[in-house]
Short mmCIF file of C-alpha atoms (C1' of nucleotides) in Angstrom, two decimals:
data_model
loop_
_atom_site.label_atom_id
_atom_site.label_comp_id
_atom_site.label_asym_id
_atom_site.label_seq_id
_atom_site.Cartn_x
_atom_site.Cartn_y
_atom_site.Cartn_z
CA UNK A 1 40.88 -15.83 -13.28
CA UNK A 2 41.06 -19.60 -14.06
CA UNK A 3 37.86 -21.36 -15.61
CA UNK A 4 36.80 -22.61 -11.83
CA UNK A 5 36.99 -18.91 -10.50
CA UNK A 6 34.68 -18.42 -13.17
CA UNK A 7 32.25 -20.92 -12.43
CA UNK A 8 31.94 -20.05 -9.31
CA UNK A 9 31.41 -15.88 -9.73
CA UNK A 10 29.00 -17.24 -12.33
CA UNK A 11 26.72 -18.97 -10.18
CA UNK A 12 27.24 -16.93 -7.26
CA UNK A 13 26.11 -13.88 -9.56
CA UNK A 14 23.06 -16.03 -10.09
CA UNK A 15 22.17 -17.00 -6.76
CA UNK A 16 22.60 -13.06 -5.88
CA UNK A 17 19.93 -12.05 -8.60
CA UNK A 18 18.04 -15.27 -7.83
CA UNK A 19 17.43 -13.55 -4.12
CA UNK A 20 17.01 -10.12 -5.73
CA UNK A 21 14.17 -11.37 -8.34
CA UNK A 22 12.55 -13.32 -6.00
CA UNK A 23 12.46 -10.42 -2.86
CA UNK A 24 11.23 -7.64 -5.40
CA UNK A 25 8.58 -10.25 -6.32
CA UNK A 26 7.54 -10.95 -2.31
CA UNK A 27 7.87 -7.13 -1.24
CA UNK A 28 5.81 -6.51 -4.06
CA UNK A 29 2.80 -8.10 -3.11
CA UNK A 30 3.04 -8.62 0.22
CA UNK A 31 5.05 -5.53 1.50
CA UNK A 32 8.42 -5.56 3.66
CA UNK A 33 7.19 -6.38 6.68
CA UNK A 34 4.84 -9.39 5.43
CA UNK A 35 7.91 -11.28 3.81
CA UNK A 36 10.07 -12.88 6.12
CA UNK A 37 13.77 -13.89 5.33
CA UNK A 38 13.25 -17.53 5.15
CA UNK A 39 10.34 -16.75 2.65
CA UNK A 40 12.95 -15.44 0.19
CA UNK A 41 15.63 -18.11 0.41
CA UNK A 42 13.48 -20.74 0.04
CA UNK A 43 11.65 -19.21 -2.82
CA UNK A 44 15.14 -18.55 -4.48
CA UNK A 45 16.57 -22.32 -3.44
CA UNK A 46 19.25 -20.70 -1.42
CA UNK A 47 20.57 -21.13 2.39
CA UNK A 48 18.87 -19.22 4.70
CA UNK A 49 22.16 -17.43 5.33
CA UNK A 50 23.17 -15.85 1.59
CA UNK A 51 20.51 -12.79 2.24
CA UNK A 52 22.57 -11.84 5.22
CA UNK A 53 26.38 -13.00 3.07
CA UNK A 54 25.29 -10.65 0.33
CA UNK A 55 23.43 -8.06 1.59
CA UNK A 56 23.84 -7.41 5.33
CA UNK A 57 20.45 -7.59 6.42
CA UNK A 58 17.14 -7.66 5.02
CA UNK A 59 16.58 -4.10 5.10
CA UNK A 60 19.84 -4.08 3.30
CA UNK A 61 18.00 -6.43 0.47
CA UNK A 62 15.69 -4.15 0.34
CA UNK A 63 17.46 -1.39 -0.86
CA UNK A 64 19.38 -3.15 -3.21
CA UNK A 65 16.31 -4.38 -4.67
CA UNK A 66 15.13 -0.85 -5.15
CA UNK A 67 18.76 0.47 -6.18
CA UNK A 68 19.21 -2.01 -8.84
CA UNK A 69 16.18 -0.83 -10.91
CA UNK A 70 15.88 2.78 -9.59
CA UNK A 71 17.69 4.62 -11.69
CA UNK A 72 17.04 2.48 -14.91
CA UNK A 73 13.64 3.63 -14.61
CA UNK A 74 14.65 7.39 -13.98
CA UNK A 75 16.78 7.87 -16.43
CA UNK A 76 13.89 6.06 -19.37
CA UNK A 77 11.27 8.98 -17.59
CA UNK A 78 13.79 11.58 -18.33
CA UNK A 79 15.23 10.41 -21.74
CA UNK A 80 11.52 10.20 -22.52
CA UNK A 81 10.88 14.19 -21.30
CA UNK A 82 14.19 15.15 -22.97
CA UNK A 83 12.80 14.09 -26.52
CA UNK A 84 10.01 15.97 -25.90
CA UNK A 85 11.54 19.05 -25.13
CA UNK A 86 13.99 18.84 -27.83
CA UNK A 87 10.93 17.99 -30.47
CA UNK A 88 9.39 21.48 -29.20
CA UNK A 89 12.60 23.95 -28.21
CA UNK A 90 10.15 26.80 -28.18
CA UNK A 91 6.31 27.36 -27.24
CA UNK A 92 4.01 24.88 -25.55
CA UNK A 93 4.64 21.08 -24.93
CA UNK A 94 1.90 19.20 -25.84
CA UNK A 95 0.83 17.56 -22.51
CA UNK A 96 0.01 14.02 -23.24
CA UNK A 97 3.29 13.91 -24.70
CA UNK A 98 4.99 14.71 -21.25
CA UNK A 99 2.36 12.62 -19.53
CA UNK A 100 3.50 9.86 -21.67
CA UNK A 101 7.10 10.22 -20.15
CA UNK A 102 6.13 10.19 -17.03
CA UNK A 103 3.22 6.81 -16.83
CA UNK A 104 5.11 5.40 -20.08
CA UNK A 105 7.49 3.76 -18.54
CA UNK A 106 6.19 2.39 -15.68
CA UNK A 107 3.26 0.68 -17.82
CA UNK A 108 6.14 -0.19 -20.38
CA UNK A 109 8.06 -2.04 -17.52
CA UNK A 110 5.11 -3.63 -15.89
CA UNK A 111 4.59 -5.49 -18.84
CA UNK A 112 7.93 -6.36 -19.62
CA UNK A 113 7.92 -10.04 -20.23
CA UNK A 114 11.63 -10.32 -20.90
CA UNK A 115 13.91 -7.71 -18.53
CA UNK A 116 11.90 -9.20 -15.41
CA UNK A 117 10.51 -5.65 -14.42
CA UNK A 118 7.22 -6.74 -14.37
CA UNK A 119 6.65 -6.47 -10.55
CA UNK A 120 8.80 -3.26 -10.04
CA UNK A 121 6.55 -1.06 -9.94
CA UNK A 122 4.41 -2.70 -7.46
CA UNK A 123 7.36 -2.96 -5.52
CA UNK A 124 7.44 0.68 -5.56
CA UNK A 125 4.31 1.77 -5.17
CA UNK A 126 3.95 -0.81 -1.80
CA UNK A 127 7.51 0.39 -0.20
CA UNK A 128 7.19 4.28 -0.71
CA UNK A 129 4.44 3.82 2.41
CA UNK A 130 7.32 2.38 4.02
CA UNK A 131 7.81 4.57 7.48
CA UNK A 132 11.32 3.28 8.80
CA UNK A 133 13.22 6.73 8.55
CA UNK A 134 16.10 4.53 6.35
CA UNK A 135 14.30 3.37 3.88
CA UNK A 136 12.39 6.36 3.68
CA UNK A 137 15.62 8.33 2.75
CA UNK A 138 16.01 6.09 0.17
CA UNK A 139 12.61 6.39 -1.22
CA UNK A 140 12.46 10.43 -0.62
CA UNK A 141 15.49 10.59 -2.66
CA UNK A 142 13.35 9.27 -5.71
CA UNK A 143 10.74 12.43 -5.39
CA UNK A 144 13.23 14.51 -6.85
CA UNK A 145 13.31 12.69 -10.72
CA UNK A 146 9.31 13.66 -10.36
CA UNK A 147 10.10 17.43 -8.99
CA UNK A 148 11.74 17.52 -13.29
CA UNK A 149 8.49 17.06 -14.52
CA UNK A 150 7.17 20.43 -13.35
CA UNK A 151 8.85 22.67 -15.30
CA UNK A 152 7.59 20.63 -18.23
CA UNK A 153 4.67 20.61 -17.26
CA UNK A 154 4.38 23.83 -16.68
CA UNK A 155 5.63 24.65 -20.20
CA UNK A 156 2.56 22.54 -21.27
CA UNK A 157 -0.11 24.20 -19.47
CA UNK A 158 1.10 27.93 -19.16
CA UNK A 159 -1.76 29.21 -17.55
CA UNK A 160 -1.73 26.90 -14.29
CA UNK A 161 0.13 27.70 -11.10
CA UNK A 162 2.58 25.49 -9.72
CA UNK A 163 0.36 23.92 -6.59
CA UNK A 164 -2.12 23.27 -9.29
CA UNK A 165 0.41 21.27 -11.42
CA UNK A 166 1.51 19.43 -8.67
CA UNK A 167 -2.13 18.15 -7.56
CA UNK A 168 -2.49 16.90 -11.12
CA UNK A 169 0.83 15.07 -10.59
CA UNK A 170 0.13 13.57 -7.46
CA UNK A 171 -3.76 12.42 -9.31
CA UNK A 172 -1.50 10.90 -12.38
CA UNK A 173 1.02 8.79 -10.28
CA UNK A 174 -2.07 7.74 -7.96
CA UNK A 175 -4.18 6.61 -11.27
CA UNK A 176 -0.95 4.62 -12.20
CA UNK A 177 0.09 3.39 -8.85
CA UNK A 178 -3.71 2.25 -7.70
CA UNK A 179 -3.97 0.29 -11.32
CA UNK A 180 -1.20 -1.84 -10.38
CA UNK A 181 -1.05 -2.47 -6.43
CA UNK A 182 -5.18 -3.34 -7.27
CA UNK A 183 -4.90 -4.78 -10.46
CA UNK A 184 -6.95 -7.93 -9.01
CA UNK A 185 -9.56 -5.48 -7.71
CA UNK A 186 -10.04 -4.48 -11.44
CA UNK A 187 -11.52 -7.60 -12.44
CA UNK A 188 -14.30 -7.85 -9.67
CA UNK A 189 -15.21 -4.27 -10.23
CA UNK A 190 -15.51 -4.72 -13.90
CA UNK A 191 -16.73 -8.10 -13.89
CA UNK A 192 -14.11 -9.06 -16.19
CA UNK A 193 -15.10 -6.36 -18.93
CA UNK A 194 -11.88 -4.85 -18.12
CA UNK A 195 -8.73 -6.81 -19.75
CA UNK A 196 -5.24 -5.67 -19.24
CA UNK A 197 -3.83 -6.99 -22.47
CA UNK A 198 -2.66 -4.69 -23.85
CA UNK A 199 0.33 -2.76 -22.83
CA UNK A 200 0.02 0.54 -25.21
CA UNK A 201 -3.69 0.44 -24.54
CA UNK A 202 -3.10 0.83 -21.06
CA UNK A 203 -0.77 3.98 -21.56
CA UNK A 204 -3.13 5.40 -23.62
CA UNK A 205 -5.87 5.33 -20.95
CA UNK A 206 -3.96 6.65 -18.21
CA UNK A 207 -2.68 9.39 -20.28
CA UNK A 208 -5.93 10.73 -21.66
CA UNK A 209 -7.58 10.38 -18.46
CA UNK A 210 -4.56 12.16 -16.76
CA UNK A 211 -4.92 14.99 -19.77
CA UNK A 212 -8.30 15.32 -19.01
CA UNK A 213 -7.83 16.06 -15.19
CA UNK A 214 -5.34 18.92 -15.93
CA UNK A 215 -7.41 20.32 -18.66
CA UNK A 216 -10.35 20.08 -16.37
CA UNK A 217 -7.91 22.51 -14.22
CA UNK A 218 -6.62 24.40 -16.62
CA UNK A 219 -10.45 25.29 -17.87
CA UNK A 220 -11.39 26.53 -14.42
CA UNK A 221 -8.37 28.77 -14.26
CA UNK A 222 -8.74 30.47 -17.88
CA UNK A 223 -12.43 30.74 -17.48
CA UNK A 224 -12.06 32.31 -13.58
CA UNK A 225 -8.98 34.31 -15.50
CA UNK A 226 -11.26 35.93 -17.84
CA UNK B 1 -27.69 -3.44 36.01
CA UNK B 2 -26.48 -1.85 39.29
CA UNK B 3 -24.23 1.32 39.68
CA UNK B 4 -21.19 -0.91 39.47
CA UNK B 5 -21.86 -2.98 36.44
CA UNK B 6 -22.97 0.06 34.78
CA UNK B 7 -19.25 1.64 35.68
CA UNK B 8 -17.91 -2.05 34.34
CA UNK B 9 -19.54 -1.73 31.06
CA UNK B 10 -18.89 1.96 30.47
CA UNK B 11 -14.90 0.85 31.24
CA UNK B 12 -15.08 -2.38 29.37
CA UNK B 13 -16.61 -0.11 26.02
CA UNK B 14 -13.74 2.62 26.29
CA UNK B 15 -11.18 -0.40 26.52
CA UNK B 16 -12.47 -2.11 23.48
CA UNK B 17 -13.02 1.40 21.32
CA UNK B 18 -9.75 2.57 22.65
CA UNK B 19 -8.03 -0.94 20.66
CA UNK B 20 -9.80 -0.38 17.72
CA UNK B 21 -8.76 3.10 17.20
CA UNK B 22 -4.75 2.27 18.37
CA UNK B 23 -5.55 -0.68 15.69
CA UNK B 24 -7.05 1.55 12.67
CA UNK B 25 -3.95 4.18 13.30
CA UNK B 26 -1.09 1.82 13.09
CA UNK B 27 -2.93 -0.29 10.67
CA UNK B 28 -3.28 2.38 8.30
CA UNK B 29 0.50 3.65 9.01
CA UNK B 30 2.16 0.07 8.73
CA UNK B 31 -0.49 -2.46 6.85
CA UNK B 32 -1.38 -4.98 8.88
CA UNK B 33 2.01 -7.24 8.89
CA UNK B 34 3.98 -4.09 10.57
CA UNK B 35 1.98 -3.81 13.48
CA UNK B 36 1.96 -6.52 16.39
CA UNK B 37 -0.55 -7.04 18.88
CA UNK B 38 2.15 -5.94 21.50
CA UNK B 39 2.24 -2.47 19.73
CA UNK B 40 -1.12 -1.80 19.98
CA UNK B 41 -1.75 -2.88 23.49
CA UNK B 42 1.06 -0.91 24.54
CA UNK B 43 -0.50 2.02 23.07
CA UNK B 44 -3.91 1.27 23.60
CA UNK B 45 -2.96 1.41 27.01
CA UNK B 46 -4.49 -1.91 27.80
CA UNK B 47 -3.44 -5.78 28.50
CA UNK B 48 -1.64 -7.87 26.31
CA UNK B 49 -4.38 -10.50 26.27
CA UNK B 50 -7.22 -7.93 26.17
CA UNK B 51 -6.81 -7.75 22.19
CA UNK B 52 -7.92 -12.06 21.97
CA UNK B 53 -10.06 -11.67 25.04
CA UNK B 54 -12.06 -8.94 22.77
CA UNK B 55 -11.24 -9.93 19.48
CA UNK B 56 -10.30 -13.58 19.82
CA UNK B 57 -7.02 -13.44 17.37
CA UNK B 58 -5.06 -10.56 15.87
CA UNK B 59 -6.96 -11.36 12.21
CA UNK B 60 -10.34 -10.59 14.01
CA UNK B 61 -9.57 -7.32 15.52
CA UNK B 62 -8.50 -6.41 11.57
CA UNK B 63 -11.67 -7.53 10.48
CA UNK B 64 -13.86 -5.56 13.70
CA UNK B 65 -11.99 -2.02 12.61
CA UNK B 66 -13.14 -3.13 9.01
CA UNK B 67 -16.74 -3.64 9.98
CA UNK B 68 -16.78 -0.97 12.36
CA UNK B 69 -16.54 1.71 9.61
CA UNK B 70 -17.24 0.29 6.56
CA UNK B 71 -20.74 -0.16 6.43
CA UNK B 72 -21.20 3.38 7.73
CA UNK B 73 -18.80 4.94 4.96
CA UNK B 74 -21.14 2.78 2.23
CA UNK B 75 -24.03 4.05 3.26
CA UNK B 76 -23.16 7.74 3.20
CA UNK B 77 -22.13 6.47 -0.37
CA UNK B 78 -25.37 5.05 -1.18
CA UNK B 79 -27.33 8.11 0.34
CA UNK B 80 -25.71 10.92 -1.69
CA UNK B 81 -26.10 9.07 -5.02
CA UNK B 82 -29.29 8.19 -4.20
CA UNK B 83 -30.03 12.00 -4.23
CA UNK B 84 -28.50 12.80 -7.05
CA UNK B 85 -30.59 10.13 -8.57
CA UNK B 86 -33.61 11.54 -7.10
CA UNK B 87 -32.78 14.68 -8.20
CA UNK B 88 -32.64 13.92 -11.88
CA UNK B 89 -35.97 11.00 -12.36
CA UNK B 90 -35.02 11.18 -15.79
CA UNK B 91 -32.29 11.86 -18.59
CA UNK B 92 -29.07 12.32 -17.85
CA UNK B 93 -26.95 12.04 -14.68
CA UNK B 94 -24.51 15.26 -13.60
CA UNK B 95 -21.11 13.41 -14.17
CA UNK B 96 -19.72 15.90 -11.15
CA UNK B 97 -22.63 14.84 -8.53
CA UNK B 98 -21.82 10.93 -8.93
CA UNK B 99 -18.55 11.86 -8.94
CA UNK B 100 -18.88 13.72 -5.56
CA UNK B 101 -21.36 10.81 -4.19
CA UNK B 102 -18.03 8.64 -4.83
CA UNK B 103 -15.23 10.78 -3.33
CA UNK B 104 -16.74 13.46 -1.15
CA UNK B 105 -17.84 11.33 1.67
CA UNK B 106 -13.77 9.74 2.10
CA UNK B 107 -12.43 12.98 1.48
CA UNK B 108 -14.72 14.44 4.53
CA UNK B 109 -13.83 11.16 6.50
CA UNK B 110 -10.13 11.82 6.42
CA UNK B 111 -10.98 15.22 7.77
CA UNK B 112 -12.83 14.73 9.86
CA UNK B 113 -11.65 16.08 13.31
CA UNK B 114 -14.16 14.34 16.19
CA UNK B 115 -15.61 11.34 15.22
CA UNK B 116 -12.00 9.95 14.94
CA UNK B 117 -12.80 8.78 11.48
CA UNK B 118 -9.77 10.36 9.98
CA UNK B 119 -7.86 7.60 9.30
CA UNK B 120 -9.57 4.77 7.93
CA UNK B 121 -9.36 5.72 4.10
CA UNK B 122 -5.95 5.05 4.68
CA UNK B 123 -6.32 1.78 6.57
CA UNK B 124 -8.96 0.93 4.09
CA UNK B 125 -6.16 1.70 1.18
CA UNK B 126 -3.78 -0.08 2.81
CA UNK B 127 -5.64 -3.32 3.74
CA UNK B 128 -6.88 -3.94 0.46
CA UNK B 129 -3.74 -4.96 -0.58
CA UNK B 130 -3.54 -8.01 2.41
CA UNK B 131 -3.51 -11.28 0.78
CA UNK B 132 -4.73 -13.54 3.34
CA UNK B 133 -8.13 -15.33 1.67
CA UNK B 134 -9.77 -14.65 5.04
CA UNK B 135 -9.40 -10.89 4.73
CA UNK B 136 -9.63 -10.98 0.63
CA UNK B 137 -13.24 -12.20 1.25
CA UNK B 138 -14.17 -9.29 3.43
CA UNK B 139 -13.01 -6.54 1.09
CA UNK B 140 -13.89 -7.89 -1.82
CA UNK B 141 -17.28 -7.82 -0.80
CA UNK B 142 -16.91 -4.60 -0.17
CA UNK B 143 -16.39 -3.76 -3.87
CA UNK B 144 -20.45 -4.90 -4.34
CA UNK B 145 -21.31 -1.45 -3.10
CA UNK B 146 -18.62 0.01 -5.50
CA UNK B 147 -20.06 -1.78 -8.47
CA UNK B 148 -23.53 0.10 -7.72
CA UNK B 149 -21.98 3.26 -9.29
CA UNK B 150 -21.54 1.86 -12.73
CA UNK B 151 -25.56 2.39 -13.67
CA UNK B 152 -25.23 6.05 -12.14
CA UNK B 153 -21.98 6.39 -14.43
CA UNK B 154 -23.39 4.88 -17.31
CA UNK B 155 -26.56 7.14 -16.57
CA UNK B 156 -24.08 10.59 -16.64
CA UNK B 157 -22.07 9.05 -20.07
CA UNK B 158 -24.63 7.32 -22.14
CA UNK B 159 -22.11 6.57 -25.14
CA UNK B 160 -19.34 5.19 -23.39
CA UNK B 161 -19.62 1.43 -22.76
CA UNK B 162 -19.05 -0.45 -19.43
CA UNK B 163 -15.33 -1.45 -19.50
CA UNK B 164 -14.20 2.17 -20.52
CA UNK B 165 -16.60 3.32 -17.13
CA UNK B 166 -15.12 1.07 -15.36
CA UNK B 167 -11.46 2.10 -16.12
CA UNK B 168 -12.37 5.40 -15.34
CA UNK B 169 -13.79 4.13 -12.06
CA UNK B 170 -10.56 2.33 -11.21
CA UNK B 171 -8.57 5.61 -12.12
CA UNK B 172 -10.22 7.92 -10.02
CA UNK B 173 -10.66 5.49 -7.03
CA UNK B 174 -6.28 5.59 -7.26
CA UNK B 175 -5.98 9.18 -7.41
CA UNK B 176 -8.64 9.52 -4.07
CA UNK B 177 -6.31 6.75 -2.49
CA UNK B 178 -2.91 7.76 -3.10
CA UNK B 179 -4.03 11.03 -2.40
CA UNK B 180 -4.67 9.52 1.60
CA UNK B 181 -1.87 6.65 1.78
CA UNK B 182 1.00 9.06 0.18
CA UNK B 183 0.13 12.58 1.69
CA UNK B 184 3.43 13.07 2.75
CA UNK B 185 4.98 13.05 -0.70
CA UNK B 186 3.25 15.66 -1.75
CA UNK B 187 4.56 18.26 0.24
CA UNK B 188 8.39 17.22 -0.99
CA UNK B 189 7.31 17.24 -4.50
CA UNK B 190 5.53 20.73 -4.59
CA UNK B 191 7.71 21.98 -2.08
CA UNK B 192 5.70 23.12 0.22
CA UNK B 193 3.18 24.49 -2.27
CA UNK B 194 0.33 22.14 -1.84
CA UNK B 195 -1.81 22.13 1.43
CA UNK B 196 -4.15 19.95 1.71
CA UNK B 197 -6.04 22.42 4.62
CA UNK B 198 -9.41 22.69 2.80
CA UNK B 199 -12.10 19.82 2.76
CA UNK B 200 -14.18 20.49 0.31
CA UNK B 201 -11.11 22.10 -1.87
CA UNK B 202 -9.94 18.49 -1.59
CA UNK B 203 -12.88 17.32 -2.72
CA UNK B 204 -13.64 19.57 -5.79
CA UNK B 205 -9.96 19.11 -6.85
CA UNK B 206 -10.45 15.33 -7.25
CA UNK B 207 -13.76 15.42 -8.85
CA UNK B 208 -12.76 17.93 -11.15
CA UNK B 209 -9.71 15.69 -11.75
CA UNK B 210 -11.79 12.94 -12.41
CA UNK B 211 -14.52 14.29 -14.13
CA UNK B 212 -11.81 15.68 -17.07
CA UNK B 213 -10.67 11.96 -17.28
CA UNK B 214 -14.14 11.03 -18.35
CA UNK B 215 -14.85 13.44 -20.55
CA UNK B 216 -11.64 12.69 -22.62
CA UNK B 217 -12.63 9.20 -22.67
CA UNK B 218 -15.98 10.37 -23.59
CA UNK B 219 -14.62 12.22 -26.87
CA UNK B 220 -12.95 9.89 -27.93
CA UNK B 221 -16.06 7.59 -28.07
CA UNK B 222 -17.74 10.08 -29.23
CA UNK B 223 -15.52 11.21 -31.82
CA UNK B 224 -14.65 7.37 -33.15
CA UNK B 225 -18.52 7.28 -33.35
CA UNK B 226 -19.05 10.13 -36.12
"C1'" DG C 1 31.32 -18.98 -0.93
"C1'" DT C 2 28.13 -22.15 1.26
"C1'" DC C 3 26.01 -24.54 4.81
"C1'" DT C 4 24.58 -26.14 9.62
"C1'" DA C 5 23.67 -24.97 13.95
"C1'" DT C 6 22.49 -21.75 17.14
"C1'" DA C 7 22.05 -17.31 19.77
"C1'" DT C 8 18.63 -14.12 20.70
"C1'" DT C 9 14.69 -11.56 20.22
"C1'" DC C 10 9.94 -11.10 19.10
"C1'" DG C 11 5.44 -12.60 17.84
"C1'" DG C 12 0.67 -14.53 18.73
"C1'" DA C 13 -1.92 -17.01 21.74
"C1'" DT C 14 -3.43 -19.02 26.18
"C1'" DA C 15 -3.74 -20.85 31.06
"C1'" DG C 16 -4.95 -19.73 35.29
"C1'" DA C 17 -4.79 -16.52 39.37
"C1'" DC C 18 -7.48 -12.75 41.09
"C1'" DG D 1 -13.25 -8.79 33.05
"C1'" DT D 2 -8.39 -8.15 33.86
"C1'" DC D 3 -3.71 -9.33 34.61
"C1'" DT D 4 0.66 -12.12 35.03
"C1'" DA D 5 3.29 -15.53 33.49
"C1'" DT D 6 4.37 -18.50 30.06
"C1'" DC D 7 4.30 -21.57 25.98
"C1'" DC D 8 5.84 -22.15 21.51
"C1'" DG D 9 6.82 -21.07 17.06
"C1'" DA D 10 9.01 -17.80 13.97
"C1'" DA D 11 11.94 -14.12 13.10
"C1'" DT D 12 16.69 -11.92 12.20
"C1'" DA D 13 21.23 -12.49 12.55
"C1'" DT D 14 25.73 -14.72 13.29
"C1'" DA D 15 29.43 -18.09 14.47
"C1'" DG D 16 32.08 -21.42 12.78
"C1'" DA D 17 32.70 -25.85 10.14
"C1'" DC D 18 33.67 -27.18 5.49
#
DNA sequence: GTCTATATTCGGATAGAC
DNA sequence: GTCTATCCGAATATAGAC
């Protein structure tokens, strides 16, 4: 590769994440249908053509916007659940500690001011109500990282049956997902008592409130139990 | 009104309801960008032009299935924490009651099976994300009504100060939403184990959920306190 | 790889007959 | 009130020059 070959995979590199960046971004607040092709390429200073050059189609964007941060985002959840385990080989997980793995990163990532993840998880959250049977392969596919929480979770709160757990999983991703896709709604609600500053602060509050809910469960059962 | 203006009327009323329940279902299915006016006529079963001859633009019919429901949903709101209120003229609030005053009467919407009220949590979910200013406007004043559970809160947790209520309000507003807009996760993530068949099951899950996130909020206020 | 120009479909809205 | 026909802009996608 001479220095011009370079050059040009250099810039055409950045034009490709240019689109990507800038299409996670749109999807994210506006959803897939409400962001139009020409909205992205003119966003990311690029011809209207380059969406369809590099990625087929715009439901082909799509997917590559989720791909490229996907499993990034699995694999932190599970590294995350894996330390716990290994911290506590036998007996019971301590739950916020395997709630932490599992709203952690998200949080982490939506504050990221650096890596550019900051508007993943919105992305997320607005494209798993997607409907088109393709994308919602793609987005099914993704359940299955969650469906490895149970078993920890289940280690953590012996006493609860599995349909239980998975209500308070389903209440812990809403809590998370809702805080993001409506962060604006936060402020009028609050009247600007509520501040989301701080990122650790915010994992700390969706994790005790998430604790709470299953413990709130996991009374009823041992006290019905009894 | 003669025999055959009274037939006109009668026709002209099932024409108009018929569009706003097409509207609300696809609405709440595909957010408001994913559905065009073509689709619901078609399925409405009516003229293309009837939805501007009714409505006047695509925006306004959004805005009449808004305002059909919405003030109706409020008031059943308002009502049952107004009892609960009644119901305790002094000291503290039941944290469970205002809870239920908040979720129960969405939860028995969605299940509802003949007033055809079934699916506007999830259109309300869903279009409280739209960005137009226009459509901003009418759901933020919507979160007014919302704000008017913050006394009642503050009434059932007398040590825990606004902001932390209002987190807690935000949090179990996400899990009641999610809960509508992503139902069909669930069933790949517990397999099958969670049904959602039972109203008022529903309904005590989520308070129970919610009311645990409190209270471990509540501790730890508590417990900084001593 | 990049761009212009364009094919083609679809969308919202409306005019005007009945 | 209702329907047909149509306008016009916007959308996705592609062909083909450079």
């Amino acid at each position: 590769m001479n220095s011009a070959e370079g050059a040009q995979r250099r810039k055409a590199e950045e034009a490709r994440d240019r689109i990507l960046n800038v299409a996670e971004r749109l999807f994210a607040s506006r959803g897939f249908a409400g962001v139009s092709v020409r909205d992205i390429t003119a966003e990311a200073d690029v011809n209207l053509a380059a969406v369809n050059y590099y990625f087929g189609s715009k439901a082909g964007l799509l997917k590559a916007v989720f791909l490229r941060r996907a499993t990034a985002l699995n694999r932190e959840r599970m590294a995350e659940l894996q330390a716990v385990v290994d911290a506590h080989p036998s007996g019971a997980l301590p739950l916020p500690a395997v709630l932490r793995a599992l709203l952690g990163p998200p949080v982490r990532w939506q504050f990221d001011p650096d890596r550019g993840l900051g508007v993943f998880i919105q992305f997320l959250a607005r494209c798993q109500m997607e409907e088109e049977p393709e994308l919602r392969a793609l987005f099914y596919e993704d359940v299955e990282h969650l469906r490895r929480f149970i078993p920890a979770l289940k280690r953590a709160l012996p006493e609860m049956p599995e349909d239980e757990i998975c209500w308070g999983l389903h209440f812990a991703l809403g809590a998370m997902h809702h805080t993001f896709t409506h962060l604006p709604r936060l402020g009028p609600i609050s009247q600007g008592r509520c501040h989301i500053g701080n990122r650790d602060e915010v994992i700390e509050r969706m994790v005790e409130f998430a604790t709470g809910g299953f413990e709130a469960a996991r009374a009823r059962i041992t006290a019905s139990a009894r």
